[in-house]
PDB file of C-alpha atoms in Angstrom:
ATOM      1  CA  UNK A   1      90.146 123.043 131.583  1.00 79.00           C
ATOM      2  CA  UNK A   2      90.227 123.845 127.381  1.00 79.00           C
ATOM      3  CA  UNK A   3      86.500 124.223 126.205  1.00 80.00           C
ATOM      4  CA  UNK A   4      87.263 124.256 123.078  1.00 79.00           C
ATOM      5  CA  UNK A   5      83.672 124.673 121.582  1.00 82.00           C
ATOM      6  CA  UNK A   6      83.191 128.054 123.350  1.00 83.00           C
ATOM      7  CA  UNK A   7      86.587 128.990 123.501  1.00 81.00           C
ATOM      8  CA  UNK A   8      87.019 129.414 127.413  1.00 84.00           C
ATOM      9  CA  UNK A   9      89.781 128.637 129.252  1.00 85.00           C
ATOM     10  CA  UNK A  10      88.547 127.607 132.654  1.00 85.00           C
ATOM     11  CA  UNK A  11      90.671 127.724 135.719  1.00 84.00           C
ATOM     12  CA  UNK A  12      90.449 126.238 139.391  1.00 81.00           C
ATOM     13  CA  UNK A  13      92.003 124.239 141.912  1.00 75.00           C
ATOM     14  CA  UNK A  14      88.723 122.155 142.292  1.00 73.00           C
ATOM     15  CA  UNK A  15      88.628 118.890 140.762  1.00 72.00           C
ATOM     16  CA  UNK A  16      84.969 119.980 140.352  1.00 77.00           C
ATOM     17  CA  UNK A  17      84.955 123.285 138.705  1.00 72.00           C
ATOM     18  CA  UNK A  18      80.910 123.943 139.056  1.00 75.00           C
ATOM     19  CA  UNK A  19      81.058 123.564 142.462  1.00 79.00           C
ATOM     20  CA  UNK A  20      83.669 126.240 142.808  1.00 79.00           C
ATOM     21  CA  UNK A  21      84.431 129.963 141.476  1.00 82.00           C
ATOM     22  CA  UNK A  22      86.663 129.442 138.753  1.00 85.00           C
ATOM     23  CA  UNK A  23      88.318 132.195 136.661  1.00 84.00           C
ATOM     24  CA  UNK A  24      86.522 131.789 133.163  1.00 87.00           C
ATOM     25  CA  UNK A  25      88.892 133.597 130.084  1.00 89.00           C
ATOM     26  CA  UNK A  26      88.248 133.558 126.907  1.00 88.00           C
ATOM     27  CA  UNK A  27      90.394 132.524 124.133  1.00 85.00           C
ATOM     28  CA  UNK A  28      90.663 136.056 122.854  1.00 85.00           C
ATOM     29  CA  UNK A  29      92.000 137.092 126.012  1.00 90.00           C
ATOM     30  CA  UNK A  30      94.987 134.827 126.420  1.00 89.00           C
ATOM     31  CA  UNK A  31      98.180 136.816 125.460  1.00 89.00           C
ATOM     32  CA  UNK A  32     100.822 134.221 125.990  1.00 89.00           C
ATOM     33  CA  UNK A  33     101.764 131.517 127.973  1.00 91.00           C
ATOM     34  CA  UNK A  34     105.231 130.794 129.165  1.00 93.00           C
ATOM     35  CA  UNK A  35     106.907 127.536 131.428  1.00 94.00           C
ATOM     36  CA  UNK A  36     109.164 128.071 134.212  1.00 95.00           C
ATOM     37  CA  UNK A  37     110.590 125.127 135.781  1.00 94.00           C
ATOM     38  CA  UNK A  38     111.779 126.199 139.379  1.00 95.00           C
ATOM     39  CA  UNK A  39     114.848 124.527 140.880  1.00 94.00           C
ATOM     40  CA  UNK A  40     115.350 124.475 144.686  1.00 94.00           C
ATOM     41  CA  UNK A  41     118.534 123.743 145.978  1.00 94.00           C
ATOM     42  CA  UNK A  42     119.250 123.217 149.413  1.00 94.00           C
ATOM     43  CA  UNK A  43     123.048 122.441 150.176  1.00 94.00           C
ATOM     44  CA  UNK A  44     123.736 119.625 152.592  1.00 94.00           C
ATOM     45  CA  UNK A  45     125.986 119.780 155.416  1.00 94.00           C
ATOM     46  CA  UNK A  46     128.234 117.226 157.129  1.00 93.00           C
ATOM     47  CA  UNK A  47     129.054 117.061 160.829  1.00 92.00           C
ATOM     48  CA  UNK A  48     132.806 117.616 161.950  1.00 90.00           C
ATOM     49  CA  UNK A  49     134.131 115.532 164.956  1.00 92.00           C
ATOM     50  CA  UNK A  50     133.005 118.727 166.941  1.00 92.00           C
ATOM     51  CA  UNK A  51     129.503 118.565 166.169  1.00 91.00           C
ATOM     52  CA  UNK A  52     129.839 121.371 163.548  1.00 92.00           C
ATOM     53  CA  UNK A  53     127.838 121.879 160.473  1.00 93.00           C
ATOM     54  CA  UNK A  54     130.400 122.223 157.907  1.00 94.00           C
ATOM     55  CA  UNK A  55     129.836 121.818 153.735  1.00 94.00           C
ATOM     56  CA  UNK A  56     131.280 119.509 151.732  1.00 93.00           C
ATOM     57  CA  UNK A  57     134.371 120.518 149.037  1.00 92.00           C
ATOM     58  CA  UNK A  58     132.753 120.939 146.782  1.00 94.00           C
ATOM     59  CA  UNK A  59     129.209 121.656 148.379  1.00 94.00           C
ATOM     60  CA  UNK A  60     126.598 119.349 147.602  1.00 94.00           C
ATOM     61  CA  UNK A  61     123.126 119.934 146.967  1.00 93.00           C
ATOM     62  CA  UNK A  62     119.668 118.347 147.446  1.00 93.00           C
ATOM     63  CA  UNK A  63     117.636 119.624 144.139  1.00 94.00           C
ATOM     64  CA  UNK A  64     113.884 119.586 143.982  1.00 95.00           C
ATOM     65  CA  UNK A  65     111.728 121.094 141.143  1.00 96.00           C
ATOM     66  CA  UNK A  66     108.071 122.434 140.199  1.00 96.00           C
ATOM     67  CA  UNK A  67     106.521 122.993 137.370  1.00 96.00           C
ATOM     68  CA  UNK A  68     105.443 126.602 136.739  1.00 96.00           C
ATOM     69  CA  UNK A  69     103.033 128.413 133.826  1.00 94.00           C
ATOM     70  CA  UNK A  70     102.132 131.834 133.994  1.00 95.00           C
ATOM     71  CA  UNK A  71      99.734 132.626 131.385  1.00 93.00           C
ATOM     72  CA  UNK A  72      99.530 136.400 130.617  1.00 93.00           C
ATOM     73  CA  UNK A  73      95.809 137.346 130.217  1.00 93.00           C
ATOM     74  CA  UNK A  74      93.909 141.060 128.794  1.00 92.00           C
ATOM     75  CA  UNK A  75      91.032 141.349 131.603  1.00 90.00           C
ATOM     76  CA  UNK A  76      90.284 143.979 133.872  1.00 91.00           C
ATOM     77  CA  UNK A  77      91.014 142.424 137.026  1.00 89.00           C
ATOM     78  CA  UNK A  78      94.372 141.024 136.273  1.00 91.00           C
ATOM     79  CA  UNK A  79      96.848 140.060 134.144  1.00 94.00           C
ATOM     80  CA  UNK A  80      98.517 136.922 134.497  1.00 93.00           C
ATOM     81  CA  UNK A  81      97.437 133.577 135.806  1.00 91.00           C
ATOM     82  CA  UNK A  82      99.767 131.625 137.590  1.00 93.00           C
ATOM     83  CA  UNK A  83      99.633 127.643 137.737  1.00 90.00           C
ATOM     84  CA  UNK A  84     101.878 124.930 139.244  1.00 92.00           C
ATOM     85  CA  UNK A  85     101.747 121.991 137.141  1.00 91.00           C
ATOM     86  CA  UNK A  86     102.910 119.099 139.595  1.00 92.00           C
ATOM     87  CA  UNK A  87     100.960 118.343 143.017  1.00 89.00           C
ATOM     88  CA  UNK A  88     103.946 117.516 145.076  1.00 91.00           C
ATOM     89  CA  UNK A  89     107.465 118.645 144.756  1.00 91.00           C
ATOM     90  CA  UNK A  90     109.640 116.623 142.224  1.00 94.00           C
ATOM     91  CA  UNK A  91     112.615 114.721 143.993  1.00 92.00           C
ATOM     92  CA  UNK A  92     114.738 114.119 140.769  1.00 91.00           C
ATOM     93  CA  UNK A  93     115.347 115.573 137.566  1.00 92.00           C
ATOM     94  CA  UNK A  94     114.619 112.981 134.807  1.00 90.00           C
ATOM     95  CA  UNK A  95     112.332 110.807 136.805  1.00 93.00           C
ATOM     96  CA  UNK A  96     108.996 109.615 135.560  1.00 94.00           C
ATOM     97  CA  UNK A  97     107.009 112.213 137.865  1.00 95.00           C
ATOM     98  CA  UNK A  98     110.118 115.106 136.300  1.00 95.00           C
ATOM     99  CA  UNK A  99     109.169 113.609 132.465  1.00 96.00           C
ATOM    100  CA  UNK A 100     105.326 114.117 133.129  1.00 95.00           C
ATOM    101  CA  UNK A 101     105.303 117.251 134.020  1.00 95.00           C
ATOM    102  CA  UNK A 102     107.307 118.430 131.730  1.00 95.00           C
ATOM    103  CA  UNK A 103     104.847 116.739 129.254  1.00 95.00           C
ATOM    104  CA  UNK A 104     102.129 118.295 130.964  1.00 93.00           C
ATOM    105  CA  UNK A 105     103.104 121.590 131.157  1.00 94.00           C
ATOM    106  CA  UNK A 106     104.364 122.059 127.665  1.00 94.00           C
ATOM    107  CA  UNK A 107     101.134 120.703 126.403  1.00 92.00           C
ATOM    108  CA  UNK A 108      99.003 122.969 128.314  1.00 89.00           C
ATOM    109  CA  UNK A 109     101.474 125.915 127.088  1.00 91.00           C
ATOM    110  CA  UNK A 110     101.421 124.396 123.612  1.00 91.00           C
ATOM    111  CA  UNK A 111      97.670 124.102 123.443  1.00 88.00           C
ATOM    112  CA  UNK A 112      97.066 127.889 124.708  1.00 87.00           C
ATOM    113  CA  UNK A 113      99.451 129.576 122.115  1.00 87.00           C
ATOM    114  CA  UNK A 114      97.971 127.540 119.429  1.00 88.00           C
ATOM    115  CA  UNK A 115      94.232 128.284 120.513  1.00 84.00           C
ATOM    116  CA  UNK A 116      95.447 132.144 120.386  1.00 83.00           C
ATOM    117  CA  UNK A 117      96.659 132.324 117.060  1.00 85.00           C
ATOM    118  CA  UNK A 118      93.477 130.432 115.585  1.00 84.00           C
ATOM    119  CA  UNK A 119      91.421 133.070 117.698  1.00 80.00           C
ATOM    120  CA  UNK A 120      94.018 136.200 116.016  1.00 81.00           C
ATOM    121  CA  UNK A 121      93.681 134.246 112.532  1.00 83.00           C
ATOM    122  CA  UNK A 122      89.504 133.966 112.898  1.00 81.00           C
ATOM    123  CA  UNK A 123      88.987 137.915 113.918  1.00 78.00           C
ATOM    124  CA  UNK A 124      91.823 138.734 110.932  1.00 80.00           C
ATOM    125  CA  UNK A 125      89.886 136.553 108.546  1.00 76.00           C
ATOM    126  CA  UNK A 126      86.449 138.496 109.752  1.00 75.00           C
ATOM    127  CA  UNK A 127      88.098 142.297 109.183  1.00 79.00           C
ATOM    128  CA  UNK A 128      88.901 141.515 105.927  1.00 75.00           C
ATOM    129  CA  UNK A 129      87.451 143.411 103.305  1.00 78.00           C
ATOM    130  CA  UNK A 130      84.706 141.220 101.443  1.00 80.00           C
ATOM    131  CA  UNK A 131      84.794 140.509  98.060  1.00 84.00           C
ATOM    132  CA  UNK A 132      81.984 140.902  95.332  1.00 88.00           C
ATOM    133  CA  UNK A 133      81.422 137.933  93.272  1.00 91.00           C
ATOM    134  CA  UNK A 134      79.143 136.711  90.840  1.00 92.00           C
ATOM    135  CA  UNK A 135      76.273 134.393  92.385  1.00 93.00           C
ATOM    136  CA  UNK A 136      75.794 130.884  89.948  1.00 92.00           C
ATOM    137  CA  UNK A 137      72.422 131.029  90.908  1.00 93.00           C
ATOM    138  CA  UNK A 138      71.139 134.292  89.921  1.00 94.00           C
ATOM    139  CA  UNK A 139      74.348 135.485  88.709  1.00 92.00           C
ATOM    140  CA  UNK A 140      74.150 138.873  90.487  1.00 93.00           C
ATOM    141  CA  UNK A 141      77.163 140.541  91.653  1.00 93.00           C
ATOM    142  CA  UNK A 142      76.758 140.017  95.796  1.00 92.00           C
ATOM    143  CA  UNK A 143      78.875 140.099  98.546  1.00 89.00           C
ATOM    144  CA  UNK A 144      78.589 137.206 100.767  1.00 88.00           C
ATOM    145  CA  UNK A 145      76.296 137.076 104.038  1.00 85.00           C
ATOM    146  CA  UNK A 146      78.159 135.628 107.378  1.00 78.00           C
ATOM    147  CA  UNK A 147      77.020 132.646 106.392  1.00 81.00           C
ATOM    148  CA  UNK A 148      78.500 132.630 102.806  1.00 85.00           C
ATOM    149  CA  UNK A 149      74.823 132.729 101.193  1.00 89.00           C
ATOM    150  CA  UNK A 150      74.117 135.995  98.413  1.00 91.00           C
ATOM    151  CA  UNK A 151      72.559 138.421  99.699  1.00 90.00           C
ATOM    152  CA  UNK A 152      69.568 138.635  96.577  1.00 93.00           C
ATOM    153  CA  UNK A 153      68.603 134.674  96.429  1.00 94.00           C
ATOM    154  CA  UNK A 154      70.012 133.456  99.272  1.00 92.00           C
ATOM    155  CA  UNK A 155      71.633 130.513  97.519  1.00 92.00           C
ATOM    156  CA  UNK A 156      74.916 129.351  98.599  1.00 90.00           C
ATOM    157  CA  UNK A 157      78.064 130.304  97.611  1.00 86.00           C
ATOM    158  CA  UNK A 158      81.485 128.716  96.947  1.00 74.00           C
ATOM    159  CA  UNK A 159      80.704 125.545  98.955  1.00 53.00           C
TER     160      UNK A 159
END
């Protein structure tokens, strides 16, 4: 789950994330994010008049896939987070159930590298050196507060 308003990333398996222990990472702790989508092959076999196993020419395969994102995380206690993205094993490449997770998992990858570079922009933005300029209220030469007002009247600046 996003939590956009306090900028946590909150992870679980639970459906119901109070009643469990999730992981709780902050926005400014999320590193990257990257997809993986895992393909299992299995080869099939055919039976010979002897009751061998024997493969096919050329072998054939039975192909299922998951869903993977590892996001990469700066915390103390570890540092990555790995997630599958479908419930059950996907059966065919394409499919609807393929398509969705696909969807899925590139928004959730999408979303996380996006929230990142706001959070990198934001603490850029607040290390910048402040500039002085001229208040229109009591036309002193002020440096902003944090919450643009000038630091003599109070009165706001550049709205």
């Amino acid at each position: 789950m996003l939590d956009e308003d306090a900028g946590l990333l909150i992870i679980t398996p639970q459906s119901r994330w109070r009643d469990a222990n999730p992981d709780i990472i902050e926005f400014s702790q999320v590193l990257g994010c990257d997809m993986d989508i895992d393909e299992h092959r299995t080869e099939i076999y055919r039976e010979t008049k002897d009751g061998e196993r024997e493969s096919y020419n050329p072998p054939r395969y039975d192909l299922d896939y998951d869903f993977n994102l590892t996001i990469h995380v700066n915390t103390p206690y570890f540092t990555e987070i790995n997630l599958r993205v479908n419930d059950s094993t996907i059966d065919q490449r394409g499919s609807i159930e393929y398509r969705e997770a696909k969807r899925q998992a590139t928004e959730v990858r999408d979303a996380l590298v996006q929230l990142r570079q706001e959070t990198r922009d934001s603490v850029v933005a607040a290390k910048a050196p402040k500039t002085a300029v001229t208040c229109p209220f009591c036309g002193a030469t002020t440096i902003p507060d944090a919450s643009g007002r000038c630091e003599y009247c109070g009165g706001a600046i550049g709205a």
